[in-house]
Amino acid sequence: MHPTNYDRWVRLATRDRPAKDVPPEHRWRLVTGRRGAERVAVRLRGIVPLPSEPVRPAHRAVCLSPDAGAAPPT
């Protein structure tokens, strides 16, 4: 789980992949936060990365489990 730049949390894959292999709605980037020590997930909207550029896919885009997008049990 990674914090986002809009005070939410998102599950991301463990490795980057080329942008051409990730659907646009599932493209994220991890950037260094304001404090320098934390990494913040930023969704790539409004820009189109080059096909070979690394992006971090959302977990639900790469997980084979049908429950990947479900909320964790409480």
Short mmCIF file of C-alpha atoms in Angstrom, two decimals:
data_model
loop_
_atom_site.label_atom_id
_atom_site.label_comp_id
_atom_site.label_asym_id
_atom_site.label_seq_id
_atom_site.Cartn_x
_atom_site.Cartn_y
_atom_site.Cartn_z
CA MET A 1 0.00 0.00 0.00
CA HIS A 2 1.25 3.44 -0.90
CA PRO A 3 -0.11 6.86 0.07
CA THR A 4 -1.32 9.00 -2.83
CA ASN A 5 -0.96 12.72 -3.41
CA TYR A 6 -4.67 13.16 -2.53
CA ASP A 7 -4.77 11.50 0.92
CA ARG A 8 -5.84 8.02 -0.17
CA TRP A 9 -4.03 4.69 -0.31
CA VAL A 10 -3.48 2.49 -3.36
CA ARG A 11 -2.13 -1.01 -3.91
CA LEU A 12 0.51 -1.09 -6.61
CA ALA A 13 2.46 -3.88 -8.26
CA THR A 14 5.91 -4.59 -6.87
CA ARG A 15 7.79 -3.74 -10.08
CA ASP A 16 7.64 -1.14 -12.82
CA ARG A 17 6.61 -2.13 -16.33
CA PRO A 18 6.84 -0.38 -19.70
CA ALA A 19 3.93 2.01 -20.24
CA LYS A 20 2.93 0.14 -23.42
CA ASP A 21 2.11 -2.94 -21.28
CA VAL A 22 -0.11 -1.11 -18.75
CA PRO A 23 -3.60 0.22 -19.56
CA PRO A 24 -3.76 4.04 -19.17
CA GLU A 25 -6.21 3.93 -16.25
CA HIS A 26 -3.79 1.78 -14.21
CA ARG A 27 -0.57 3.80 -14.65
CA TRP A 28 1.09 5.23 -11.54
CA ARG A 29 4.48 6.61 -10.59
CA LEU A 30 6.19 6.58 -7.20
CA VAL A 31 7.80 9.91 -6.36
CA THR A 32 9.62 11.18 -3.29
CA GLY A 33 7.28 12.96 -0.88
CA ARG A 34 7.73 16.39 0.66
CA ARG A 35 9.52 14.96 3.67
CA GLY A 36 12.03 13.18 1.46
CA ALA A 37 11.83 9.81 3.17
CA GLU A 38 8.41 8.66 1.97
CA ARG A 39 7.34 7.59 -1.48
CA VAL A 40 4.00 8.89 -2.78
CA ALA A 41 1.95 7.31 -5.57
CA VAL A 42 0.91 9.73 -8.33
CA ARG A 43 -1.58 8.68 -10.99
CA LEU A 44 -0.51 9.48 -14.54
CA ARG A 45 -3.39 11.47 -16.01
CA GLY A 46 -3.12 14.15 -18.62
CA ILE A 47 0.30 12.99 -19.81
CA VAL A 48 1.08 10.10 -22.08
CA PRO A 49 4.39 8.44 -21.21
CA LEU A 50 6.58 7.06 -23.95
CA PRO A 51 5.88 3.36 -24.62
CA SER A 52 9.21 2.33 -23.07
CA GLU A 53 8.93 4.57 -19.99
CA PRO A 54 8.57 2.67 -16.71
CA VAL A 55 5.28 3.03 -14.85
CA ARG A 56 3.98 1.22 -11.78
CA PRO A 57 0.73 -0.61 -12.55
CA ALA A 58 -2.11 -0.77 -10.07
CA HIS A 59 -2.21 -4.15 -8.34
CA ARG A 60 -5.63 -5.00 -9.79
CA ALA A 61 -4.23 -4.63 -13.33
CA VAL A 62 -1.67 -7.41 -12.87
CA CYS A 63 -3.17 -9.70 -10.21
CA LEU A 64 -4.88 -12.85 -11.46
CA SER A 65 -7.21 -13.09 -8.46
CA PRO A 66 -10.80 -11.97 -9.13
CA ASP A 67 -10.82 -10.44 -5.63
CA ALA A 68 -7.84 -8.15 -6.34
CA GLY A 69 -9.98 -5.01 -6.51
CA ALA A 70 -12.11 -5.85 -3.48
CA ALA A 71 -11.77 -3.94 -0.25
CA PRO A 72 -10.01 -5.80 2.58
CA PRO A 73 -12.34 -7.45 5.10
CA THR A 74 -13.05 -5.48 8.26
#
